[in-house]
mmCIF file with all atom_site columns, C-alpha atoms and ligand atoms in Angstrom:
data_model
loop_
_atom_site.group_PDB
_atom_site.id
_atom_site.type_symbol
_atom_site.label_atom_id
_atom_site.label_alt_id
_atom_site.label_comp_id
_atom_site.label_asym_id
_atom_site.label_entity_id
_atom_site.label_seq_id
_atom_site.pdbx_PDB_ins_code
_atom_site.Cartn_x
_atom_site.Cartn_y
_atom_site.Cartn_z
_atom_site.occupancy
_atom_site.B_iso_or_equiv
_atom_site.pdbx_formal_charge
_atom_site.auth_seq_id
_atom_site.auth_comp_id
_atom_site.auth_asym_id
_atom_site.auth_atom_id
_atom_site.pdbx_PDB_model_num
ATOM   1   C  CA  . UNK A 1 1   ? 15.864  -9.603  12.883  1.00 0.00 ? 1   UNK A CA  1
ATOM   2   C  CA  . UNK A 1 2   ? 14.630  -7.177  15.498  1.00 0.00 ? 2   UNK A CA  1
ATOM   3   C  CA  . UNK A 1 3   ? 16.695  -4.913  17.703  1.00 0.00 ? 3   UNK A CA  1
ATOM   4   C  CA  . UNK A 1 4   ? 15.222  -2.331  20.005  1.00 0.00 ? 4   UNK A CA  1
ATOM   5   C  CA  . UNK A 1 5   ? 17.244  0.870   19.560  1.00 0.00 ? 5   UNK A CA  1
ATOM   6   C  CA  . UNK A 1 6   ? 15.417  3.111   21.989  1.00 0.00 ? 6   UNK A CA  1
ATOM   7   C  CA  . UNK A 1 7   ? 12.013  4.246   23.122  1.00 0.00 ? 7   UNK A CA  1
ATOM   8   C  CA  . UNK A 1 8   ? 10.908  5.686   19.798  1.00 0.00 ? 8   UNK A CA  1
ATOM   9   C  CA  . UNK A 1 9   ? 12.797  3.760   17.179  1.00 0.00 ? 9   UNK A CA  1
ATOM   10  C  CA  . UNK A 1 10  ? 13.318  0.186   16.161  1.00 0.00 ? 10  UNK A CA  1
ATOM   11  C  CA  . UNK A 1 11  ? 15.415  -1.602  13.581  1.00 0.00 ? 11  UNK A CA  1
ATOM   12  C  CA  . UNK A 1 12  ? 13.058  -3.775  11.602  1.00 0.00 ? 12  UNK A CA  1
ATOM   13  C  CA  . UNK A 1 13  ? 15.565  -5.466  9.340   1.00 0.00 ? 13  UNK A CA  1
ATOM   14  C  CA  . UNK A 1 14  ? 19.014  -4.686  8.038   1.00 0.00 ? 14  UNK A CA  1
ATOM   15  C  CA  . UNK A 1 15  ? 19.347  -0.973  7.468   1.00 0.00 ? 15  UNK A CA  1
ATOM   16  C  CA  . UNK A 1 16  ? 15.678  -0.174  7.854   1.00 0.00 ? 16  UNK A CA  1
ATOM   17  C  CA  . UNK A 1 17  ? 14.526  1.660   10.926  1.00 0.00 ? 17  UNK A CA  1
ATOM   18  C  CA  . UNK A 1 18  ? 10.963  2.750   11.591  1.00 0.00 ? 18  UNK A CA  1
ATOM   19  C  CA  . UNK A 1 19  ? 9.992   5.747   13.693  1.00 0.00 ? 19  UNK A CA  1
ATOM   20  C  CA  . UNK A 1 20  ? 6.440   6.557   14.808  1.00 0.00 ? 20  UNK A CA  1
ATOM   21  C  CA  . UNK A 1 21  ? 5.090   9.939   13.797  1.00 0.00 ? 21  UNK A CA  1
ATOM   22  C  CA  . UNK A 1 22  ? 3.232   12.190  16.194  1.00 0.00 ? 22  UNK A CA  1
ATOM   23  C  CA  . UNK A 1 23  ? -0.316  11.054  16.964  1.00 0.00 ? 23  UNK A CA  1
ATOM   24  C  CA  . UNK A 1 24  ? -1.643  14.252  15.462  1.00 0.00 ? 24  UNK A CA  1
ATOM   25  C  CA  . UNK A 1 25  ? 0.111   13.652  12.136  1.00 0.00 ? 25  UNK A CA  1
ATOM   26  C  CA  . UNK A 1 26  ? -2.585  12.534  9.741   1.00 0.00 ? 26  UNK A CA  1
ATOM   27  C  CA  . UNK A 1 27  ? -2.077  14.817  6.711   1.00 0.00 ? 27  UNK A CA  1
ATOM   28  C  CA  . UNK A 1 28  ? 0.717   14.567  4.178   1.00 0.00 ? 28  UNK A CA  1
ATOM   29  C  CA  . UNK A 1 29  ? 0.293   17.418  1.714   1.00 0.00 ? 29  UNK A CA  1
ATOM   30  C  CA  . UNK A 1 30  ? 1.878   17.070  -1.679  1.00 0.00 ? 30  UNK A CA  1
ATOM   31  C  CA  . UNK A 1 31  ? 1.931   17.963  -5.319  1.00 0.00 ? 31  UNK A CA  1
ATOM   32  C  CA  . UNK A 1 32  ? -0.067  16.867  -7.131  1.00 0.00 ? 32  UNK A CA  1
ATOM   33  C  CA  . UNK A 1 33  ? -1.391  14.422  -4.504  1.00 0.00 ? 33  UNK A CA  1
ATOM   34  C  CA  . UNK A 1 34  ? -1.994  14.803  -0.781  1.00 0.00 ? 34  UNK A CA  1
ATOM   35  C  CA  . UNK A 1 35  ? -2.676  11.935  1.594   1.00 0.00 ? 35  UNK A CA  1
ATOM   36  C  CA  . UNK A 1 36  ? -4.938  12.162  4.659   1.00 0.00 ? 36  UNK A CA  1
ATOM   37  C  CA  . UNK A 1 37  ? -5.678  9.496   7.226   1.00 0.00 ? 37  UNK A CA  1
ATOM   38  C  CA  . UNK A 1 38  ? -9.406  9.823   7.909   1.00 0.00 ? 38  UNK A CA  1
ATOM   39  C  CA  . UNK A 1 39  ? -9.392  7.178   10.616  1.00 0.00 ? 39  UNK A CA  1
ATOM   40  C  CA  . UNK A 1 40  ? -6.417  5.348   12.101  1.00 0.00 ? 40  UNK A CA  1
ATOM   41  C  CA  . UNK A 1 41  ? -7.102  1.658   12.502  1.00 0.00 ? 41  UNK A CA  1
ATOM   42  C  CA  . UNK A 1 42  ? -6.657  -0.195  15.766  1.00 0.00 ? 42  UNK A CA  1
ATOM   43  C  CA  . UNK A 1 43  ? -6.465  -3.709  17.123  1.00 0.00 ? 43  UNK A CA  1
ATOM   44  C  CA  . UNK A 1 44  ? -7.139  -4.172  20.824  1.00 0.00 ? 44  UNK A CA  1
ATOM   45  C  CA  . UNK A 1 45  ? -7.299  -7.405  22.769  1.00 0.00 ? 45  UNK A CA  1
ATOM   46  C  CA  . UNK A 1 46  ? -10.210 -7.337  25.211  1.00 0.00 ? 46  UNK A CA  1
ATOM   47  C  CA  . UNK A 1 47  ? -10.409 -8.918  28.669  1.00 0.00 ? 47  UNK A CA  1
ATOM   48  C  CA  . UNK A 1 48  ? -13.004 -11.423 27.434  1.00 0.00 ? 48  UNK A CA  1
ATOM   49  C  CA  . UNK A 1 49  ? -10.667 -12.708 24.727  1.00 0.00 ? 49  UNK A CA  1
ATOM   50  C  CA  . UNK A 1 50  ? -12.312 -10.882 21.830  1.00 0.00 ? 50  UNK A CA  1
ATOM   51  C  CA  . UNK A 1 51  ? -10.396 -8.397  19.705  1.00 0.00 ? 51  UNK A CA  1
ATOM   52  C  CA  . UNK A 1 52  ? -11.714 -4.947  18.865  1.00 0.00 ? 52  UNK A CA  1
ATOM   53  C  CA  . UNK A 1 53  ? -10.362 -4.002  15.451  1.00 0.00 ? 53  UNK A CA  1
ATOM   54  C  CA  . UNK A 1 54  ? -10.937 -1.577  12.626  1.00 0.00 ? 54  UNK A CA  1
ATOM   55  C  CA  . UNK A 1 55  ? -8.925  -0.831  9.513   1.00 0.00 ? 55  UNK A CA  1
ATOM   56  C  CA  . UNK A 1 56  ? -7.310  2.507   8.664   1.00 0.00 ? 56  UNK A CA  1
ATOM   57  C  CA  . UNK A 1 57  ? -9.274  4.665   6.198   1.00 0.00 ? 57  UNK A CA  1
ATOM   58  C  CA  . UNK A 1 58  ? -7.164  6.942   3.968   1.00 0.00 ? 58  UNK A CA  1
ATOM   59  C  CA  . UNK A 1 59  ? -8.099  9.615   1.421   1.00 0.00 ? 59  UNK A CA  1
ATOM   60  C  CA  . UNK A 1 60  ? -5.801  10.626  -1.440  1.00 0.00 ? 60  UNK A CA  1
ATOM   61  C  CA  . UNK A 1 61  ? -6.692  13.900  -3.150  1.00 0.00 ? 61  UNK A CA  1
ATOM   62  C  CA  . UNK A 1 62  ? -5.313  15.434  -6.324  1.00 0.00 ? 62  UNK A CA  1
ATOM   63  C  CA  . UNK A 1 63  ? -6.148  14.975  -9.989  1.00 0.00 ? 63  UNK A CA  1
ATOM   64  C  CA  . UNK A 1 64  ? -8.101  11.868  -8.891  1.00 0.00 ? 64  UNK A CA  1
ATOM   65  C  CA  . UNK A 1 65  ? -9.862  11.365  -5.581  1.00 0.00 ? 65  UNK A CA  1
ATOM   66  C  CA  . UNK A 1 66  ? -8.956  7.967   -4.161  1.00 0.00 ? 66  UNK A CA  1
ATOM   67  C  CA  . UNK A 1 67  ? -10.196 6.242   -1.023  1.00 0.00 ? 67  UNK A CA  1
ATOM   68  C  CA  . UNK A 1 68  ? -8.020  3.447   0.354   1.00 0.00 ? 68  UNK A CA  1
ATOM   69  C  CA  . UNK A 1 69  ? -10.006 1.055   2.534   1.00 0.00 ? 69  UNK A CA  1
ATOM   70  C  CA  . UNK A 1 70  ? -13.454 1.911   3.816   1.00 0.00 ? 70  UNK A CA  1
ATOM   71  C  CA  . UNK A 1 71  ? -13.398 0.598   7.387   1.00 0.00 ? 71  UNK A CA  1
ATOM   72  C  CA  . UNK A 1 72  ? -15.972 -1.832  8.677   1.00 0.00 ? 72  UNK A CA  1
ATOM   73  C  CA  . UNK A 1 73  ? -19.717 -1.602  8.001   1.00 0.00 ? 73  UNK A CA  1
ATOM   74  C  CA  . UNK A 1 74  ? -20.069 0.184   11.356  1.00 0.00 ? 74  UNK A CA  1
ATOM   75  C  CA  . UNK A 1 75  ? -18.022 3.082   9.888   1.00 0.00 ? 75  UNK A CA  1
ATOM   76  C  CA  . UNK A 1 76  ? -20.687 3.954   7.306   1.00 0.00 ? 76  UNK A CA  1
ATOM   77  C  CA  . UNK A 1 77  ? -21.982 7.142   8.970   1.00 0.00 ? 77  UNK A CA  1
ATOM   78  C  CA  . UNK A 1 78  ? -18.490 8.213   10.051  1.00 0.00 ? 78  UNK A CA  1
ATOM   79  C  CA  . UNK A 1 79  ? -17.205 7.836   6.517   1.00 0.00 ? 79  UNK A CA  1
ATOM   80  C  CA  . UNK A 1 80  ? -20.069 9.740   4.912   1.00 0.00 ? 80  UNK A CA  1
ATOM   81  C  CA  . UNK A 1 81  ? -19.817 12.540  7.497   1.00 0.00 ? 81  UNK A CA  1
ATOM   82  C  CA  . UNK A 1 82  ? -16.031 12.825  7.223   1.00 0.00 ? 82  UNK A CA  1
ATOM   83  C  CA  . UNK A 1 83  ? -16.161 13.002  3.444   1.00 0.00 ? 83  UNK A CA  1
ATOM   84  C  CA  . UNK A 1 84  ? -18.929 15.611  3.702   1.00 0.00 ? 84  UNK A CA  1
ATOM   85  C  CA  . UNK A 1 85  ? -16.751 17.752  6.000   1.00 0.00 ? 85  UNK A CA  1
ATOM   86  C  CA  . UNK A 1 86  ? -14.234 17.776  3.160   1.00 0.00 ? 86  UNK A CA  1
ATOM   87  C  CA  . UNK A 1 87  ? -16.852 18.785  0.659   1.00 0.00 ? 87  UNK A CA  1
ATOM   88  C  CA  . UNK A 1 88  ? -17.072 15.332  -0.874  1.00 0.00 ? 88  UNK A CA  1
ATOM   89  C  CA  . UNK A 1 89  ? -19.987 13.042  -1.547  1.00 0.00 ? 89  UNK A CA  1
ATOM   90  C  CA  . UNK A 1 90  ? -19.699 9.370   -2.471  1.00 0.00 ? 90  UNK A CA  1
ATOM   91  C  CA  . UNK A 1 91  ? -20.020 10.269  -6.153  1.00 0.00 ? 91  UNK A CA  1
ATOM   92  C  CA  . UNK A 1 92  ? -16.873 12.400  -5.948  1.00 0.00 ? 92  UNK A CA  1
ATOM   93  C  CA  . UNK A 1 93  ? -14.666 9.394   -5.208  1.00 0.00 ? 93  UNK A CA  1
ATOM   94  C  CA  . UNK A 1 94  ? -13.041 8.293   -8.465  1.00 0.00 ? 94  UNK A CA  1
ATOM   95  C  CA  . UNK A 1 95  ? -11.272 5.185   -7.212  1.00 0.00 ? 95  UNK A CA  1
ATOM   96  C  CA  . UNK A 1 96  ? -11.820 2.976   -4.166  1.00 0.00 ? 96  UNK A CA  1
ATOM   97  C  CA  . UNK A 1 97  ? -9.046  0.579   -3.226  1.00 0.00 ? 97  UNK A CA  1
ATOM   98  C  CA  . UNK A 1 98  ? -9.695  -2.308  -0.854  1.00 0.00 ? 98  UNK A CA  1
ATOM   99  C  CA  . UNK A 1 99  ? -6.256  -3.508  0.201   1.00 0.00 ? 99  UNK A CA  1
ATOM   100 C  CA  . UNK A 1 100 ? -7.681  -6.950  0.993   1.00 0.00 ? 100 UNK A CA  1
ATOM   101 C  CA  . UNK A 1 101 ? -10.984 -8.628  1.603   1.00 0.00 ? 101 UNK A CA  1
ATOM   102 C  CA  . UNK A 1 102 ? -11.291 -8.464  5.381   1.00 0.00 ? 102 UNK A CA  1
ATOM   103 C  CA  . UNK A 1 103 ? -14.504 -6.992  6.768   1.00 0.00 ? 103 UNK A CA  1
ATOM   104 C  CA  . UNK A 1 104 ? -12.832 -4.152  8.655   1.00 0.00 ? 104 UNK A CA  1
ATOM   105 C  CA  . UNK A 1 105 ? -11.291 -2.837  5.428   1.00 0.00 ? 105 UNK A CA  1
ATOM   106 C  CA  . UNK A 1 106 ? -13.997 -3.258  2.811   1.00 0.00 ? 106 UNK A CA  1
ATOM   107 C  CA  . UNK A 1 107 ? -17.176 -2.797  4.835   1.00 0.00 ? 107 UNK A CA  1
ATOM   108 C  CA  . UNK A 1 108 ? -18.482 0.144   2.823   1.00 0.00 ? 108 UNK A CA  1
ATOM   109 C  CA  . UNK A 1 109 ? -17.666 -0.548  -0.806  1.00 0.00 ? 109 UNK A CA  1
ATOM   110 C  CA  . UNK A 1 110 ? -21.353 -0.303  -1.671  1.00 0.00 ? 110 UNK A CA  1
ATOM   111 C  CA  . UNK A 1 111 ? -21.348 3.432   -0.892  1.00 0.00 ? 111 UNK A CA  1
ATOM   112 C  CA  . UNK A 1 112 ? -19.310 3.983   -4.068  1.00 0.00 ? 112 UNK A CA  1
ATOM   113 C  CA  . UNK A 1 113 ? -21.014 2.231   -6.982  1.00 0.00 ? 113 UNK A CA  1
ATOM   114 C  CA  . UNK A 1 114 ? -19.710 4.725   -9.553  1.00 0.00 ? 114 UNK A CA  1
ATOM   115 C  CA  . UNK A 1 115 ? -16.031 4.505   -8.543  1.00 0.00 ? 115 UNK A CA  1
ATOM   116 C  CA  . UNK A 1 116 ? -13.412 2.360   -10.180 1.00 0.00 ? 116 UNK A CA  1
ATOM   117 C  CA  . UNK A 1 117 ? -13.093 -0.453  -7.643  1.00 0.00 ? 117 UNK A CA  1
ATOM   118 C  CA  . UNK A 1 118 ? -9.732  -2.110  -6.984  1.00 0.00 ? 118 UNK A CA  1
ATOM   119 C  CA  . UNK A 1 119 ? -10.070 -4.844  -4.392  1.00 0.00 ? 119 UNK A CA  1
ATOM   120 C  CA  . UNK A 1 120 ? -7.048  -7.071  -4.087  1.00 0.00 ? 120 UNK A CA  1
ATOM   121 C  CA  . UNK A 1 121 ? -6.156  -8.000  -7.656  1.00 0.00 ? 121 UNK A CA  1
ATOM   122 C  CA  . UNK A 1 122 ? -9.639  -7.247  -9.065  1.00 0.00 ? 122 UNK A CA  1
ATOM   123 C  CA  . UNK A 1 123 ? -10.045 -3.984  -10.976 1.00 0.00 ? 123 UNK A CA  1
ATOM   124 C  CA  . UNK A 1 124 ? -13.598 -3.173  -12.000 1.00 0.00 ? 124 UNK A CA  1
ATOM   125 C  CA  . UNK A 1 125 ? -15.888 -0.384  -13.102 1.00 0.00 ? 125 UNK A CA  1
ATOM   126 C  CA  . UNK A 1 126 ? -19.473 -1.356  -12.532 1.00 0.00 ? 126 UNK A CA  1
ATOM   127 C  CA  . UNK A 1 127 ? -19.644 -4.979  -13.603 1.00 0.00 ? 127 UNK A CA  1
ATOM   128 C  CA  . UNK A 1 128 ? -16.798 -4.616  -16.117 1.00 0.00 ? 128 UNK A CA  1
ATOM   129 C  CA  . UNK A 1 129 ? -13.565 -6.171  -14.857 1.00 0.00 ? 129 UNK A CA  1
ATOM   130 C  CA  . UNK A 1 130 ? -10.379 -4.735  -16.358 1.00 0.00 ? 130 UNK A CA  1
ATOM   131 C  CA  . UNK A 1 131 ? -7.416  -6.915  -17.222 1.00 0.00 ? 131 UNK A CA  1
ATOM   132 C  CA  . UNK A 1 132 ? -4.348  -6.152  -15.146 1.00 0.00 ? 132 UNK A CA  1
ATOM   133 C  CA  . UNK A 1 133 ? -1.018  -7.727  -14.195 1.00 0.00 ? 133 UNK A CA  1
ATOM   134 C  CA  . UNK A 1 134 ? -1.182  -7.448  -10.387 1.00 0.00 ? 134 UNK A CA  1
ATOM   135 C  CA  . UNK A 1 135 ? -1.141  -11.239 -10.079 1.00 0.00 ? 135 UNK A CA  1
ATOM   136 C  CA  . UNK A 1 136 ? 2.093   -11.261 -12.089 1.00 0.00 ? 136 UNK A CA  1
ATOM   137 C  CA  . UNK A 1 137 ? 3.707   -8.821  -9.673  1.00 0.00 ? 137 UNK A CA  1
ATOM   138 C  CA  . UNK A 1 138 ? 3.221   -5.657  -11.724 1.00 0.00 ? 138 UNK A CA  1
ATOM   139 C  CA  . UNK A 1 139 ? 1.821   -2.405  -10.332 1.00 0.00 ? 139 UNK A CA  1
ATOM   140 C  CA  . UNK A 1 140 ? -1.489  -1.026  -11.587 1.00 0.00 ? 140 UNK A CA  1
ATOM   141 C  CA  . UNK A 1 141 ? -0.819  2.630   -12.287 1.00 0.00 ? 141 UNK A CA  1
ATOM   142 C  CA  . UNK A 1 142 ? -3.661  5.043   -11.596 1.00 0.00 ? 142 UNK A CA  1
ATOM   143 C  CA  . UNK A 1 143 ? -1.405  7.749   -13.014 1.00 0.00 ? 143 UNK A CA  1
ATOM   144 C  CA  . UNK A 1 144 ? 2.279   8.648   -12.888 1.00 0.00 ? 144 UNK A CA  1
ATOM   145 C  CA  . UNK A 1 145 ? 2.041   9.556   -9.180  1.00 0.00 ? 145 UNK A CA  1
ATOM   146 C  CA  . UNK A 1 146 ? -0.240  6.876   -7.735  1.00 0.00 ? 146 UNK A CA  1
ATOM   147 C  CA  . UNK A 1 147 ? 0.143   3.132   -8.187  1.00 0.00 ? 147 UNK A CA  1
ATOM   148 C  CA  . UNK A 1 148 ? -1.540  0.105   -6.702  1.00 0.00 ? 148 UNK A CA  1
ATOM   149 C  CA  . UNK A 1 149 ? 1.211   -2.375  -5.948  1.00 0.00 ? 149 UNK A CA  1
ATOM   150 C  CA  . UNK A 1 150 ? 0.838   -6.063  -5.149  1.00 0.00 ? 150 UNK A CA  1
ATOM   151 C  CA  . UNK A 1 151 ? 1.971   -6.761  -1.570  1.00 0.00 ? 151 UNK A CA  1
ATOM   152 C  CA  . UNK A 1 152 ? 0.835   -10.327 -0.851  1.00 0.00 ? 152 UNK A CA  1
ATOM   153 C  CA  . UNK A 1 153 ? 1.278   -12.258 2.357   1.00 0.00 ? 153 UNK A CA  1
ATOM   154 C  CA  . UNK A 1 154 ? -1.331  -11.057 4.856   1.00 0.00 ? 154 UNK A CA  1
ATOM   155 C  CA  . UNK A 1 155 ? -3.721  -12.395 2.224   1.00 0.00 ? 155 UNK A CA  1
ATOM   156 C  CA  . UNK A 1 156 ? -2.877  -13.875 -1.148  1.00 0.00 ? 156 UNK A CA  1
ATOM   157 C  CA  . UNK A 1 157 ? -4.000  -10.853 -3.163  1.00 0.00 ? 157 UNK A CA  1
ATOM   158 C  CA  . UNK A 1 158 ? -3.173  -8.007  -0.788  1.00 0.00 ? 158 UNK A CA  1
ATOM   159 C  CA  . UNK A 1 159 ? -2.344  -4.647  -2.402  1.00 0.00 ? 159 UNK A CA  1
ATOM   160 C  CA  . UNK A 1 160 ? -0.909  -1.335  -1.171  1.00 0.00 ? 160 UNK A CA  1
ATOM   161 C  CA  . UNK A 1 161 ? -1.104  2.143   -2.682  1.00 0.00 ? 161 UNK A CA  1
ATOM   162 C  CA  . UNK A 1 162 ? 2.056   4.101   -3.379  1.00 0.00 ? 162 UNK A CA  1
ATOM   163 C  CA  . UNK A 1 163 ? 1.875   7.901   -3.650  1.00 0.00 ? 163 UNK A CA  1
ATOM   164 C  CA  . UNK A 1 164 ? 4.953   9.860   -4.748  1.00 0.00 ? 164 UNK A CA  1
ATOM   165 C  CA  . UNK A 1 165 ? 5.663   13.583  -4.396  1.00 0.00 ? 165 UNK A CA  1
ATOM   166 C  CA  . UNK A 1 166 ? 4.287   14.348  -0.927  1.00 0.00 ? 166 UNK A CA  1
ATOM   167 C  CA  . UNK A 1 167 ? 6.039   16.647  1.537   1.00 0.00 ? 167 UNK A CA  1
ATOM   168 C  CA  . UNK A 1 168 ? 7.332   13.492  3.221   1.00 0.00 ? 168 UNK A CA  1
ATOM   169 C  CA  . UNK A 1 169 ? 8.401   11.817  0.007   1.00 0.00 ? 169 UNK A CA  1
ATOM   170 C  CA  . UNK A 1 170 ? 6.796   8.543   -1.035  1.00 0.00 ? 170 UNK A CA  1
ATOM   171 C  CA  . UNK A 1 171 ? 3.845   7.476   1.122   1.00 0.00 ? 171 UNK A CA  1
ATOM   172 C  CA  . UNK A 1 172 ? 2.685   3.864   1.100   1.00 0.00 ? 172 UNK A CA  1
ATOM   173 C  CA  . UNK A 1 173 ? -0.878  3.201   2.210   1.00 0.00 ? 173 UNK A CA  1
ATOM   174 C  CA  . UNK A 1 174 ? -0.110  -0.328  3.248   1.00 0.00 ? 174 UNK A CA  1
ATOM   175 C  CA  . UNK A 1 175 ? -3.268  -1.978  4.561   1.00 0.00 ? 175 UNK A CA  1
ATOM   176 C  CA  . UNK A 1 176 ? -2.309  -4.963  6.701   1.00 0.00 ? 176 UNK A CA  1
ATOM   177 C  CA  . UNK A 1 177 ? 1.110   -5.388  5.121   1.00 0.00 ? 177 UNK A CA  1
ATOM   178 C  CA  . UNK A 1 178 ? 1.997   -3.645  8.391   1.00 0.00 ? 178 UNK A CA  1
ATOM   179 C  CA  . UNK A 1 179 ? -0.235  -3.834  11.459  1.00 0.00 ? 179 UNK A CA  1
ATOM   180 C  CA  . UNK A 1 180 ? 1.407   -0.823  13.092  1.00 0.00 ? 180 UNK A CA  1
ATOM   181 C  CA  . UNK A 1 181 ? 4.862   0.739   13.531  1.00 0.00 ? 181 UNK A CA  1
ATOM   182 C  CA  . UNK A 1 182 ? 6.297   -1.890  15.856  1.00 0.00 ? 182 UNK A CA  1
ATOM   183 C  CA  . UNK A 1 183 ? 4.467   -5.010  14.807  1.00 0.00 ? 183 UNK A CA  1
ATOM   184 C  CA  . UNK A 1 184 ? 7.243   -7.607  14.883  1.00 0.00 ? 184 UNK A CA  1
ATOM   185 C  CA  . UNK A 1 185 ? 5.377   -9.417  17.660  1.00 0.00 ? 185 UNK A CA  1
ATOM   186 C  CA  . UNK A 1 186 ? 2.041   -9.496  15.850  1.00 0.00 ? 186 UNK A CA  1
ATOM   187 C  CA  . UNK A 1 187 ? 2.057   -9.478  12.048  1.00 0.00 ? 187 UNK A CA  1
ATOM   188 C  CA  . UNK A 1 188 ? 2.962   -13.127 11.610  1.00 0.00 ? 188 UNK A CA  1
ATOM   189 C  CA  . UNK A 1 189 ? -0.033  -14.249 13.695  1.00 0.00 ? 189 UNK A CA  1
ATOM   190 C  CA  . UNK A 1 190 ? -2.438  -12.776 11.146  1.00 0.00 ? 190 UNK A CA  1
ATOM   191 C  CA  . UNK A 1 191 ? -0.460  -13.606 7.995   1.00 0.00 ? 191 UNK A CA  1
ATOM   192 C  CA  . UNK A 1 192 ? -1.554  -16.218 5.485   1.00 0.00 ? 192 UNK A CA  1
ATOM   193 C  CA  . UNK A 1 193 ? 2.012   -16.572 4.204   1.00 0.00 ? 193 UNK A CA  1
ATOM   194 C  CA  . UNK A 1 194 ? 4.767   -15.099 6.352   1.00 0.00 ? 194 UNK A CA  1
ATOM   195 C  CA  . UNK A 1 195 ? 7.591   -15.801 3.875   1.00 0.00 ? 195 UNK A CA  1
ATOM   196 C  CA  . UNK A 1 196 ? 5.757   -14.012 1.094   1.00 0.00 ? 196 UNK A CA  1
ATOM   197 C  CA  . UNK A 1 197 ? 4.752   -11.156 3.386   1.00 0.00 ? 197 UNK A CA  1
ATOM   198 C  CA  . UNK A 1 198 ? 8.337   -10.738 4.566   1.00 0.00 ? 198 UNK A CA  1
ATOM   199 C  CA  . UNK A 1 199 ? 9.394   -10.097 0.972   1.00 0.00 ? 199 UNK A CA  1
ATOM   200 C  CA  . UNK A 1 200 ? 6.533   -7.622  0.495   1.00 0.00 ? 200 UNK A CA  1
ATOM   201 C  CA  . UNK A 1 201 ? 7.446   -5.812  3.708   1.00 0.00 ? 201 UNK A CA  1
ATOM   202 C  CA  . UNK A 1 202 ? 11.101  -5.467  2.739   1.00 0.00 ? 202 UNK A CA  1
ATOM   203 C  CA  . UNK A 1 203 ? 10.137  -4.032  -0.628  1.00 0.00 ? 203 UNK A CA  1
ATOM   204 C  CA  . UNK A 1 204 ? 7.903   -1.498  1.137   1.00 0.00 ? 204 UNK A CA  1
ATOM   205 C  CA  . UNK A 1 205 ? 10.713  -0.529  3.514   1.00 0.00 ? 205 UNK A CA  1
ATOM   206 C  CA  . UNK A 1 206 ? 13.065  -0.108  0.551   1.00 0.00 ? 206 UNK A CA  1
ATOM   207 C  CA  . UNK A 1 207 ? 10.755  2.231   -1.322  1.00 0.00 ? 207 UNK A CA  1
ATOM   208 C  CA  . UNK A 1 208 ? 8.554   4.172   1.119   1.00 0.00 ? 208 UNK A CA  1
ATOM   209 C  CA  . UNK A 1 209 ? 9.432   7.177   3.270   1.00 0.00 ? 209 UNK A CA  1
ATOM   210 C  CA  . UNK A 1 210 ? 6.192   7.031   5.256   1.00 0.00 ? 210 UNK A CA  1
ATOM   211 C  CA  . UNK A 1 211 ? 4.028   3.951   5.766   1.00 0.00 ? 211 UNK A CA  1
ATOM   212 C  CA  . UNK A 1 212 ? 0.367   4.130   6.770   1.00 0.00 ? 212 UNK A CA  1
ATOM   213 C  CA  . UNK A 1 213 ? -0.386  0.769   8.406   1.00 0.00 ? 213 UNK A CA  1
ATOM   214 C  CA  . UNK A 1 214 ? -3.724  -1.009  8.649   1.00 0.00 ? 214 UNK A CA  1
ATOM   215 C  CA  . UNK A 1 215 ? -4.116  -0.917  12.429  1.00 0.00 ? 215 UNK A CA  1
ATOM   216 C  CA  . UNK A 1 216 ? -2.013  1.934   13.758  1.00 0.00 ? 216 UNK A CA  1
ATOM   217 C  CA  . UNK A 1 217 ? -0.561  5.385   13.193  1.00 0.00 ? 217 UNK A CA  1
ATOM   218 C  CA  . UNK A 1 218 ? 1.664   6.407   10.262  1.00 0.00 ? 218 UNK A CA  1
ATOM   219 C  CA  . UNK A 1 219 ? 5.392   5.904   10.683  1.00 0.00 ? 219 UNK A CA  1
ATOM   220 C  CA  . UNK A 1 220 ? 8.546   7.022   8.957   1.00 0.00 ? 220 UNK A CA  1
ATOM   221 C  CA  . UNK A 1 221 ? 11.154  4.729   7.425   1.00 0.00 ? 221 UNK A CA  1
ATOM   222 C  CA  . UNK A 1 222 ? 14.788  5.672   7.874   1.00 0.00 ? 222 UNK A CA  1
ATOM   223 C  CA  . UNK A 1 223 ? 17.378  4.124   5.621   1.00 0.00 ? 223 UNK A CA  1
ATOM   224 C  CA  . UNK A 1 224 ? 21.079  3.856   6.429   1.00 0.00 ? 224 UNK A CA  1
ATOM   225 C  CA  . UNK A 1 225 ? 22.669  4.920   3.186   1.00 0.00 ? 225 UNK A CA  1
HETATM 226 FE FE1 . FE2 B 2 .   ? -6.646  -8.002  7.438   1.00 0.00 ? 301 FE2 B FE1 1
#
């Protein structure tokens, strides 16, 4: 299932190969949507046995302004300041997506009470919950360029956000569908259902050109075809 091809590349499965992007690569301009990683997540085992972890925070700008994951509660000031540097206040965010309900991904939802909130398979605006078919495996389209796609496994209702038309092609903001570029030794340990997640991961590798993982830097997917 896993074959190391060299220092910077790795076959994940079949014809899919993932390649880390440069550490400085956090912006993926596009038309009509651009994707920016505001904070790359991490997961670090400490000497005392604890794990220091935070989830990746990603901003999608275009016709709608979309925040994917909000980091942990400790990221509150960072998030507000980083949005401010981009000329944005909390009220400017149209949609907030929480890929799944872990504390290092949805710690700041309350900063955005006016946004459409998509957390796992729940889609709400204020206290009004919108019907959707995420649980039946269907994407929830924000518009023709941005879709929230079900990607279960890490948790039962995990979602990812697919953005088409960037300079790098299709970008998938993947939450913890992927921990990082080379996560074959780690993702199963934190998966609620590895068989289901394997299917979700293969679908992501089939369709995305760049994947933004939940606890690492963006990486490119190469397909042999
Ligand atoms: Fe998680």
